Coordinates of C-alpha atoms and ligand atoms in Angstrom, one line a residue:
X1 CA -16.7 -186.8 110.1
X2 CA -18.8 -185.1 113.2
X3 CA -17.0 -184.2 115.9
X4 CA -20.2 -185.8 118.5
X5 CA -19.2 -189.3 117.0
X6 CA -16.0 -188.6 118.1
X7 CA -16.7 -187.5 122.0
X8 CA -18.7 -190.4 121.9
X9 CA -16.7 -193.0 120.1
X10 CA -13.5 -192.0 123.3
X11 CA -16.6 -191.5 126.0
X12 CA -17.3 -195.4 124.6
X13 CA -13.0 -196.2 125.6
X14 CA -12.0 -196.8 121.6
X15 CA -9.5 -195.8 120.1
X16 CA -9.5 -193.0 117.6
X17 CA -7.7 -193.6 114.4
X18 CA -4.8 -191.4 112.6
X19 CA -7.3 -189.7 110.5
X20 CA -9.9 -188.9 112.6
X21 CA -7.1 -187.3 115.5
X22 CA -5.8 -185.1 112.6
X23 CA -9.6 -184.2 111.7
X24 CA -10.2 -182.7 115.4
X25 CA -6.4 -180.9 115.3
X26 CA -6.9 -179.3 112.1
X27 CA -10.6 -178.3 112.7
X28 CA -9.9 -177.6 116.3
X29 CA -6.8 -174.9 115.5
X30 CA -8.6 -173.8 112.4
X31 CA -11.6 -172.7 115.0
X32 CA -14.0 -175.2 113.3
X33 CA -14.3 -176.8 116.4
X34 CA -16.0 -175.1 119.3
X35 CA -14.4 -175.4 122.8
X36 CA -17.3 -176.8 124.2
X37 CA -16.7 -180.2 122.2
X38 CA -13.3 -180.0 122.7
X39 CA -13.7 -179.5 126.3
X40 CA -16.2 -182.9 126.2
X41 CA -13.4 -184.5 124.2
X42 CA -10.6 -183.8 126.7
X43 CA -12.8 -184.7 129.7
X44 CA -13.7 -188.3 128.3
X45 CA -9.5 -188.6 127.6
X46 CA -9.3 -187.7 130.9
X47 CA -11.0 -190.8 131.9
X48 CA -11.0 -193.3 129.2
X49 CA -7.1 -192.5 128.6
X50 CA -4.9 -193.1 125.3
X51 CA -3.2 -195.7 123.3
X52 CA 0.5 -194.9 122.5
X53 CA -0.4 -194.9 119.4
X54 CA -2.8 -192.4 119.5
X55 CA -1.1 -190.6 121.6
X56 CA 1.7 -190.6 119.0
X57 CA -0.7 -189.1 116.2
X58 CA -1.7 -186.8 118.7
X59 CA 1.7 -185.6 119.0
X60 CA 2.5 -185.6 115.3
X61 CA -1.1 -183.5 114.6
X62 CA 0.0 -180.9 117.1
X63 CA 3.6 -180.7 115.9
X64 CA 2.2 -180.0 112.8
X65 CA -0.3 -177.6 113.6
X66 CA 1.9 -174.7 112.9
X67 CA 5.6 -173.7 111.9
X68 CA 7.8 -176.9 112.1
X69 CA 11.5 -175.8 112.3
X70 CA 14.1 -177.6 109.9
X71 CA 17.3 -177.2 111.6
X72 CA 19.1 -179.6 109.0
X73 CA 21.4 -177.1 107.9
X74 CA 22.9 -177.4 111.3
X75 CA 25.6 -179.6 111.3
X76 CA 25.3 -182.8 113.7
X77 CA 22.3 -184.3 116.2
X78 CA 20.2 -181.8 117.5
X79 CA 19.3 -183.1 121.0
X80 CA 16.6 -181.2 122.9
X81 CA 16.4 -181.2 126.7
X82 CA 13.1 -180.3 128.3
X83 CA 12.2 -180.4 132.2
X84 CA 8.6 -180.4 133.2
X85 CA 9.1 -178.2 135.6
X86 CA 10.9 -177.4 138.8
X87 CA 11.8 -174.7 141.2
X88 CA 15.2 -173.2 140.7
X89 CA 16.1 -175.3 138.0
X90 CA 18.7 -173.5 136.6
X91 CA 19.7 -176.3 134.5
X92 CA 19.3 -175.5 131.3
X93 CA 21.7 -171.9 131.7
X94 CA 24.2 -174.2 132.4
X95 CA 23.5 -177.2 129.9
X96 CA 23.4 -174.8 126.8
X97 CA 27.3 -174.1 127.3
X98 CA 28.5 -177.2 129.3
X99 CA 27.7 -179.6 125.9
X100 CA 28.2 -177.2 123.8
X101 CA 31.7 -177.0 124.6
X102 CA 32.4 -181.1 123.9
X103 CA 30.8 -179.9 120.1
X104 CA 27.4 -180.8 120.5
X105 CA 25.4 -178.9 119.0
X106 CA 22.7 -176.9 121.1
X107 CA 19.6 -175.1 118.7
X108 CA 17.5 -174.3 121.9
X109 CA 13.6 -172.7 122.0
X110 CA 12.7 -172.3 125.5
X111 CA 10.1 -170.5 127.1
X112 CA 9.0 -168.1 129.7
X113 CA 7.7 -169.4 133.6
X114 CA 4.3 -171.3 133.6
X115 CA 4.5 -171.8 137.2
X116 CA 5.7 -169.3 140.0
X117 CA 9.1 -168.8 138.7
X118 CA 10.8 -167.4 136.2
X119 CA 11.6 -169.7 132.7
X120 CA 15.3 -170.1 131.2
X121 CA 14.0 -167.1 129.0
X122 CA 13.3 -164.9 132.0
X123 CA 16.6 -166.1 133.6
X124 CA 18.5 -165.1 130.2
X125 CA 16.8 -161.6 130.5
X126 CA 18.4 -161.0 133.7
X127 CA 21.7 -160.4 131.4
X128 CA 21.4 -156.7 130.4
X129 CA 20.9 -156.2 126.3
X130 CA 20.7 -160.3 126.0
X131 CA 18.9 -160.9 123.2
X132 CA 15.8 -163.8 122.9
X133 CA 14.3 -162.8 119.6
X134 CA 16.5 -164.1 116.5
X135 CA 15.3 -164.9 113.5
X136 CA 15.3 -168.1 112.3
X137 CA 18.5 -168.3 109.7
X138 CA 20.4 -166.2 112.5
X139 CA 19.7 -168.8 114.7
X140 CA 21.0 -171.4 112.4
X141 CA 24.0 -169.3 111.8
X142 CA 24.7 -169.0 115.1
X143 CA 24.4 -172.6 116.3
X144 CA 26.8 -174.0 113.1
X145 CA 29.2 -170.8 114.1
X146 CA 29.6 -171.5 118.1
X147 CA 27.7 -174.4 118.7
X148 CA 25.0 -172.6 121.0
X149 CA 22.2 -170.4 121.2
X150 CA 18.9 -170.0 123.5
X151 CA 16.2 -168.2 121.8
X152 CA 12.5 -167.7 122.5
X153 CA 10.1 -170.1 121.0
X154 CA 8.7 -169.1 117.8
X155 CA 5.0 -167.7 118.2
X156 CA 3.4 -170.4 115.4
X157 CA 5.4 -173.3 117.1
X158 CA 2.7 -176.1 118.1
X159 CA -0.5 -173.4 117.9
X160 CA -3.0 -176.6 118.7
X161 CA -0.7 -176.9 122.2
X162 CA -1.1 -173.1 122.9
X163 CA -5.1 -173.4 122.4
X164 CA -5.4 -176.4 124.2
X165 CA -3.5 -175.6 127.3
X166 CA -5.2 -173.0 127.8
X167 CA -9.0 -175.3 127.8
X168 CA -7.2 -177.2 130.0
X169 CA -6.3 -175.3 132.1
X170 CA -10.1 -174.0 133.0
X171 CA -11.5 -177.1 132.0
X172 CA -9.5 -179.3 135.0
X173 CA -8.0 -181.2 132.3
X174 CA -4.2 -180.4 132.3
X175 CA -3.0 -183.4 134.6
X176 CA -3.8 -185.9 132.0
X177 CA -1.0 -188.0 130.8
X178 CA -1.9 -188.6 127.6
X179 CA -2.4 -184.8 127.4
X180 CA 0.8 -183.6 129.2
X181 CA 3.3 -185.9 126.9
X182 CA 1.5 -184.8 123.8
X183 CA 1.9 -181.3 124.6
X184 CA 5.4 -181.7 125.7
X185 CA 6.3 -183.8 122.7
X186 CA 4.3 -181.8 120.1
X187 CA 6.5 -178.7 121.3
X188 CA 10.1 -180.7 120.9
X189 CA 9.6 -182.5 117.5
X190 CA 7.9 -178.8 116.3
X191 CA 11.3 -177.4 117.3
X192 CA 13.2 -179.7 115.4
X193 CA 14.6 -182.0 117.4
X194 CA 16.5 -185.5 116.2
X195 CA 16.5 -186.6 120.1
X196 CA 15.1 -185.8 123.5
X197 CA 16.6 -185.8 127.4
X198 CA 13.3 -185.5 129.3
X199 CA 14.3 -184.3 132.9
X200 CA 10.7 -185.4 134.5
X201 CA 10.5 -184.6 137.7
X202 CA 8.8 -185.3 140.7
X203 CA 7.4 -184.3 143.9
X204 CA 6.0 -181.2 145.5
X205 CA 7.7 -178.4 142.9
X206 CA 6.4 -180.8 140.0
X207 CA 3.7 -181.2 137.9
X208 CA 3.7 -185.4 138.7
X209 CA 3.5 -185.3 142.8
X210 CA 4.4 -189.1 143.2
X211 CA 6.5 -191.3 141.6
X212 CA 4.1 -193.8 140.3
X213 CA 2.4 -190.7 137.9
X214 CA 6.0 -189.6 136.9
X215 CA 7.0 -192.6 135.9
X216 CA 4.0 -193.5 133.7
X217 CA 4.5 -190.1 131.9
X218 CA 7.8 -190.7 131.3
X219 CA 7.3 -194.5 129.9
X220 CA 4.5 -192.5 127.7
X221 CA 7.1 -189.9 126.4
X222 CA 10.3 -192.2 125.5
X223 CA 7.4 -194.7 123.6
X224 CA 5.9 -191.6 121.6
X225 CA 9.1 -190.4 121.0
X226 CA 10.5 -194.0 119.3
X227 CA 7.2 -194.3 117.8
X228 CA 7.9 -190.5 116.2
X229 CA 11.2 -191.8 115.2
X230 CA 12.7 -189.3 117.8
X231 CA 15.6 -191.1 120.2
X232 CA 14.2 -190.2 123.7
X233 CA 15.0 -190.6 127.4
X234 CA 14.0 -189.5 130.6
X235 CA 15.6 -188.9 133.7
X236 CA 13.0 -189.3 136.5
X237 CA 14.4 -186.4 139.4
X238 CA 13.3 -185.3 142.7
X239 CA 12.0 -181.8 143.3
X240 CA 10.2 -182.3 146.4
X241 CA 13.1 -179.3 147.8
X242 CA 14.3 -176.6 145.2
X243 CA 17.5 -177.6 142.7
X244 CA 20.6 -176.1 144.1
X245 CA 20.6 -172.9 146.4
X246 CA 19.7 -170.2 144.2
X247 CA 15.9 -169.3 143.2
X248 CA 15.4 -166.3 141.5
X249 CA 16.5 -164.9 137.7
X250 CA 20.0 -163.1 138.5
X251 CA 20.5 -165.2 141.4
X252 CA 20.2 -168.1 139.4
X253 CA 22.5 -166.5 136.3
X254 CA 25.2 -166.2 139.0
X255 CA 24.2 -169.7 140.2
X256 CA 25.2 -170.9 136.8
X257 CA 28.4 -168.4 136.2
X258 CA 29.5 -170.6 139.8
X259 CA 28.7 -174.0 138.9
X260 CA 30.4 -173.6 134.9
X261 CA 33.8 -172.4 137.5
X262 CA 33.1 -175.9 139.3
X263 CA 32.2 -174.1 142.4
X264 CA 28.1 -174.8 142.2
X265 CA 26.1 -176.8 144.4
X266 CA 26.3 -180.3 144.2
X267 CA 23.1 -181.4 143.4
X268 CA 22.7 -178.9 140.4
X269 CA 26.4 -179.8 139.2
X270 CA 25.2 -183.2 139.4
X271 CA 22.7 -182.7 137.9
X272 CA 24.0 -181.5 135.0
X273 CA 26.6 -183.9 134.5
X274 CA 23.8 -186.6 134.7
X275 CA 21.6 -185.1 132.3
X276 CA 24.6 -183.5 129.9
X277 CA 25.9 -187.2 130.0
X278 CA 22.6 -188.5 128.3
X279 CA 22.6 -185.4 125.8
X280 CA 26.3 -186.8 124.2
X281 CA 25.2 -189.7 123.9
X282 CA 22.4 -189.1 122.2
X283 CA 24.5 -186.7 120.3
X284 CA 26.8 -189.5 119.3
X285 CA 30.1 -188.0 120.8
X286 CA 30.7 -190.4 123.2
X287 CA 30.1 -194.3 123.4
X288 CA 29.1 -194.8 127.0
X289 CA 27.6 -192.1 129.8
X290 CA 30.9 -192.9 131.7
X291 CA 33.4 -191.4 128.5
X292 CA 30.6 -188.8 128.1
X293 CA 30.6 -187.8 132.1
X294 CA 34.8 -187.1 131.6
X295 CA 34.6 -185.1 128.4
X296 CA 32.0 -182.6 130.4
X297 CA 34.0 -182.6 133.5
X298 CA 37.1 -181.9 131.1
X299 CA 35.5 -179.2 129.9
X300 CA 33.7 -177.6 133.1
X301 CA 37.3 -177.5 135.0
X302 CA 39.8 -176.6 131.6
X303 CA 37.5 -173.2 131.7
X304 CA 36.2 -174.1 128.0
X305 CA 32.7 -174.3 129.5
X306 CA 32.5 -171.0 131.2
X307 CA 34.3 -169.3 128.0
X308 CA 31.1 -170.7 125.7
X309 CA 29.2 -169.0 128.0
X310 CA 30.5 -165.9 127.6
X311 CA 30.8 -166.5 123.7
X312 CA 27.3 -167.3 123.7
X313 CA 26.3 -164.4 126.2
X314 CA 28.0 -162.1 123.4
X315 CA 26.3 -163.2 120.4
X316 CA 23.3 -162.8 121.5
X317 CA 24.1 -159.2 122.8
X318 CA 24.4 -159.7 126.6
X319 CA 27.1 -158.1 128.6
X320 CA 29.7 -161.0 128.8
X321 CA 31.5 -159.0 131.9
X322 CA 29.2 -160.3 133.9
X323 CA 30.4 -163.6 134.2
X324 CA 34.0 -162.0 135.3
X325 CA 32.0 -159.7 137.6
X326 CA 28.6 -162.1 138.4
X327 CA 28.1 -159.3 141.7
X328 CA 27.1 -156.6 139.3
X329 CA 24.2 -158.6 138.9
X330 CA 23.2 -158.6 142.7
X331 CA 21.0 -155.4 142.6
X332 CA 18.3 -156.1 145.2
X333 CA 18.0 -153.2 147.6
X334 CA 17.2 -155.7 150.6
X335 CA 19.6 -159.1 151.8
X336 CA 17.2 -160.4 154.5
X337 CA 18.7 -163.1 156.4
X338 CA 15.8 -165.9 157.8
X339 CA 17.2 -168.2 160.9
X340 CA 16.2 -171.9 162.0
X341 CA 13.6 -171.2 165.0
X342 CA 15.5 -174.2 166.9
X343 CA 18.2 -176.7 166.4
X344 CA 17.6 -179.7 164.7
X345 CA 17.9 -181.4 161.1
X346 CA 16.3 -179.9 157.9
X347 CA 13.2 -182.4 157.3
X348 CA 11.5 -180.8 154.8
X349 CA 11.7 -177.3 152.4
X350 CA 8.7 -177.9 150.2
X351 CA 9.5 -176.9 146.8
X352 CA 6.2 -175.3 145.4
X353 CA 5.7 -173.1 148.6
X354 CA 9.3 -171.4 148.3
X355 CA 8.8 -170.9 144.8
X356 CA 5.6 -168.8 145.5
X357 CA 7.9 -167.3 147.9
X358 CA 10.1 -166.2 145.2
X359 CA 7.1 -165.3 143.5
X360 CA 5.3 -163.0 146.1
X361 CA 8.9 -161.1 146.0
X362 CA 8.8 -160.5 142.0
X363 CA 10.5 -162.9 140.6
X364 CA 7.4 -164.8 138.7
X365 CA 4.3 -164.0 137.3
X366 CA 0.9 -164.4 139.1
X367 CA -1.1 -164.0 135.7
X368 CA 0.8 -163.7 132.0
X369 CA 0.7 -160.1 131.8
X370 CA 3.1 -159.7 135.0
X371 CA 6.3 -158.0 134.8
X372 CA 9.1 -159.7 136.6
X373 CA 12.1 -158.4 139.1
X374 CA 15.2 -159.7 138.2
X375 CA 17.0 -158.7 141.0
X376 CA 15.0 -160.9 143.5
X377 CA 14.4 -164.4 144.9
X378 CA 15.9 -166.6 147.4
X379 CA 19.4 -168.1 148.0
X380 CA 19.1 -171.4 150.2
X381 CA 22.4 -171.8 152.5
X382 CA 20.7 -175.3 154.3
X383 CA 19.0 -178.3 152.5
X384 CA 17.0 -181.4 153.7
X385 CA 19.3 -183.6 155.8
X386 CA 21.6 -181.2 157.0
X387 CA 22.0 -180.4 160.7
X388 CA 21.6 -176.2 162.2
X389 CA 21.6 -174.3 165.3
X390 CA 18.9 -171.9 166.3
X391 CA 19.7 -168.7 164.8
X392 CA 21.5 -170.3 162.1
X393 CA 20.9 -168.5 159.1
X394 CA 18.9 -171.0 156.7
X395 CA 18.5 -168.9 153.4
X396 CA 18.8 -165.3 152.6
X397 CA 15.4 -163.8 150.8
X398 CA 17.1 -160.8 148.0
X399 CA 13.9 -157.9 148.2
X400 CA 13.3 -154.9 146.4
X401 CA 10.7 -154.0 149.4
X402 CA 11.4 -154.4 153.0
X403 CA 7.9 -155.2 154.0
X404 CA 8.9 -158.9 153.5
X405 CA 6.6 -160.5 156.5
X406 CA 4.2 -162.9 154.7
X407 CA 7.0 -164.1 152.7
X408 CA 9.1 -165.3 155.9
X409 CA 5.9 -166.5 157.5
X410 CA 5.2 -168.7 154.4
X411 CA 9.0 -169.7 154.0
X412 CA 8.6 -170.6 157.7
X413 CA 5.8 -172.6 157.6
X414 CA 7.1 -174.6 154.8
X415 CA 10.3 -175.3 156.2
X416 CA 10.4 -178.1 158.6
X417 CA 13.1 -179.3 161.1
X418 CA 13.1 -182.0 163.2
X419 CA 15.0 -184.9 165.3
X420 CA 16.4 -186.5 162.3
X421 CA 16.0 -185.9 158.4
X422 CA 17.3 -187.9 154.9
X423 CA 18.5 -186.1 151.6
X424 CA 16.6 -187.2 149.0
X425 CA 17.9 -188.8 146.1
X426 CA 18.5 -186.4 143.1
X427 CA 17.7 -188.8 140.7
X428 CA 14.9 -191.7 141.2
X429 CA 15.0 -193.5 137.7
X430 CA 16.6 -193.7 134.7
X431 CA 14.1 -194.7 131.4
X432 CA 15.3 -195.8 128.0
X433 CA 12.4 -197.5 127.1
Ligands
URA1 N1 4.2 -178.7 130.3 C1 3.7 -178.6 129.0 O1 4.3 -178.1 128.1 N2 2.5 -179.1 128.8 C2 1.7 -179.7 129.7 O2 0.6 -180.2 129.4 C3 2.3 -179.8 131.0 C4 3.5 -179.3 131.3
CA2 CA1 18.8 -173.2 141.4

């Protein structure tokens, strides 16, 4: 096989065959492939697209590029979540314990922030002494002992994904769909998963700005994942404004410790509920969403849910006080209040720009090798659709410098208010198949 007949056979729009997709992963990861071909390959992908069921072997070659976890020896259906992306998605912190606690078993790999913010792994950090690195039979142990645990990925997980992002990513290949779900996918079957909740989201603070692209890559997703004998769905959410009111690592830890006491915003406790719903059903511990919905919310306001926090906070060496004592985790030097310049209703608070907001403070990376402030971010106290006063104050930015000026400028600019103004649904679509 030569790799040119290959460029030339997808630059012609056919379809590549089984054998000759697990030719160009195995080459490609074991560097017998330049980047320059693979470059021309993911260009003319770009354009001619995939079948499903390429894009399914696709998957399956990258999966298997590297370390595939076997997480049989844990008890019950492993179901993964995984959101393409949002700002102040503090989701997942919550998830982990909140199905855990109805006995669902949660064997989580997340990562670190590819955008502005922080990742669940960076969030997790913000505990002091919790721990990310476990080995593989501790995390096993862990998961069959207490139901939960949230561990970094392992470095071998999917290696074809890590060396093709990064071509993308300076080859202007990454929005691809066929590229995006494969990577995605690779990454949850690599990790062992026996189903999938994909939380695909859309608008400004997502990777699929319209609807029409998000819902394409999440038909794509639930397709390869039947066709990889993985049970999958997607939830197709809004994220043109940020997820609930925190954004920023602790801020979004406490965030978490207050929505698991039932006192958290209502779209991220909706949220949860919506998406922890899917994940029991999946998981087989409930027959319908509606049965699933009332065993979460049984255990959210009993106080089991916040208790598996702690539990899990503990065995992975955090400091479990802190979900007694969230404040001691409210450290930024600087609470800077920013008010609504008139009276009016919240239009617009466009999600990417206040995430590079919480960025410019410290609380993401600008490149990889960035180190990242806990302490700081943003807490929202308005949200499209609702109604202030000038002078109201609409969120509070959390510093660790007081020379904050180009922050509230760019906050400003991105927040609009005007005569009249909608809240946006949380969630657009629901796909099963
Ligand atoms: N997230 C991923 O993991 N891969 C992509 O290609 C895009 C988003
Ligand atoms: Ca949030």
């Amino acid at each position: 096989m030569r790799m040119v007949d290959l460029i030339e056979k997808k630059r012609e729009g056919q379809s590549l065959s089984k054998q000759e997709i697990e030719f160009i992963i195995s080459e490609y990861t074991n560097n017998q492939i330049p980047d320059y071909q693979m470059s021309a390959l993911l260009m003319a992908i770009f354009f001619k697209d995939m079948t499903d069921e390429e894009i399914t072997h696709l998957t399956l070659a990258m999966a298997h590029s590297g370390e595939v976890m076997d997480l049989t020896s844990i008890e019950g259906i492993k179901v993964d979540k995984h959101s393409t992306g949002g700002v102040g998605d503090t989701t997942t912190l919550i998830l982990a314990p909140l199905v855990a606690s109805v006995d669902v078993p949660v064997a989580k790999m997340s990562g670190r922030g590819l955008g502005y913010t922080g990742g669940t792994l960076d969030k997790l950090e913000a505990i002091p002494g919790f721990k990310i690195e476990v080995s593989e039979s501790q995390f096993v142990d862990l998961v069959n002992e207490s139901k939960v645990a949230v561990i970094g990925q392992s470095g071998d997980l999917a290696p074809a994904d890590k060396k093709l992002y990064a071509l993308r990513d300076v080859t202007a290949t990454v929005d691809s769909i066929p590229l995006i779900a494969s990577s995605i996918m690779s990454k949850k079957i690599a990790a062992g998963a026996d189903a999938i909740v994909l939380d695909v989201t859309t608008g400004d603070g997502a990777f699929m700005k319209n609807l029409d692209d998000a819902r394409r890559l999440a038909h794509t997703m639930v397709r390869i994942g039947a066709l990889a004998n993985r049970q999958t769905m997607a939830v197709i959410s809004d994220m043109s404004q940020p997820l609930g009111e925190a954004i920023g690592n602790s801020l979004e830890v406490v965030e978490a410790i207050e929505t698991l006491q039932g006192n958290g915003p209502e779209d991220l406790t909706e949220m949860c509920y919506a998406l922890g719903s899917q994940m029991v059903v999946l998981a087989k511990k409930a027959d319908t969403l509606e049965e699933a919905r009332e065993l979460l919310k049984e255990a959210l306001e009993s106080g089991r849910a916040l208790e598996k926090f702690k539990e899990m906070i503990h065995n992975q060496g955090g400091d479990a006080s802190i979900v007694d004592e969230p404040e001691k985790l409210l450290t930024a030097r600087y609470e800077i209040a920013v008010p609504a310049k008139k009276s009016g209703v919240i239009q617009q608070m466009v999600a990417n720009e206040l995430g590079i907001a919480a960025m410019m403070l410290g609380a993401g990376r600008k490149t990889k090798e960035d180190e990242i402030d806990h302490a700081v971010g943003l807490k929202l106290h308005k949200k499209v659709g609702e109604s202030v006063s000038e002078g109201d104050v609409l969120l509070t930015i959390f510093s660790n410098t007081e020379d904050v000026e180009e922050v509230i400028e760019l906050i400003q600019a991105n927040i609009t208010i005007g005569e009249t103004g909608e809240e946006p649904p949380l969630i657009h679509e629901i796909i099963t198949e």
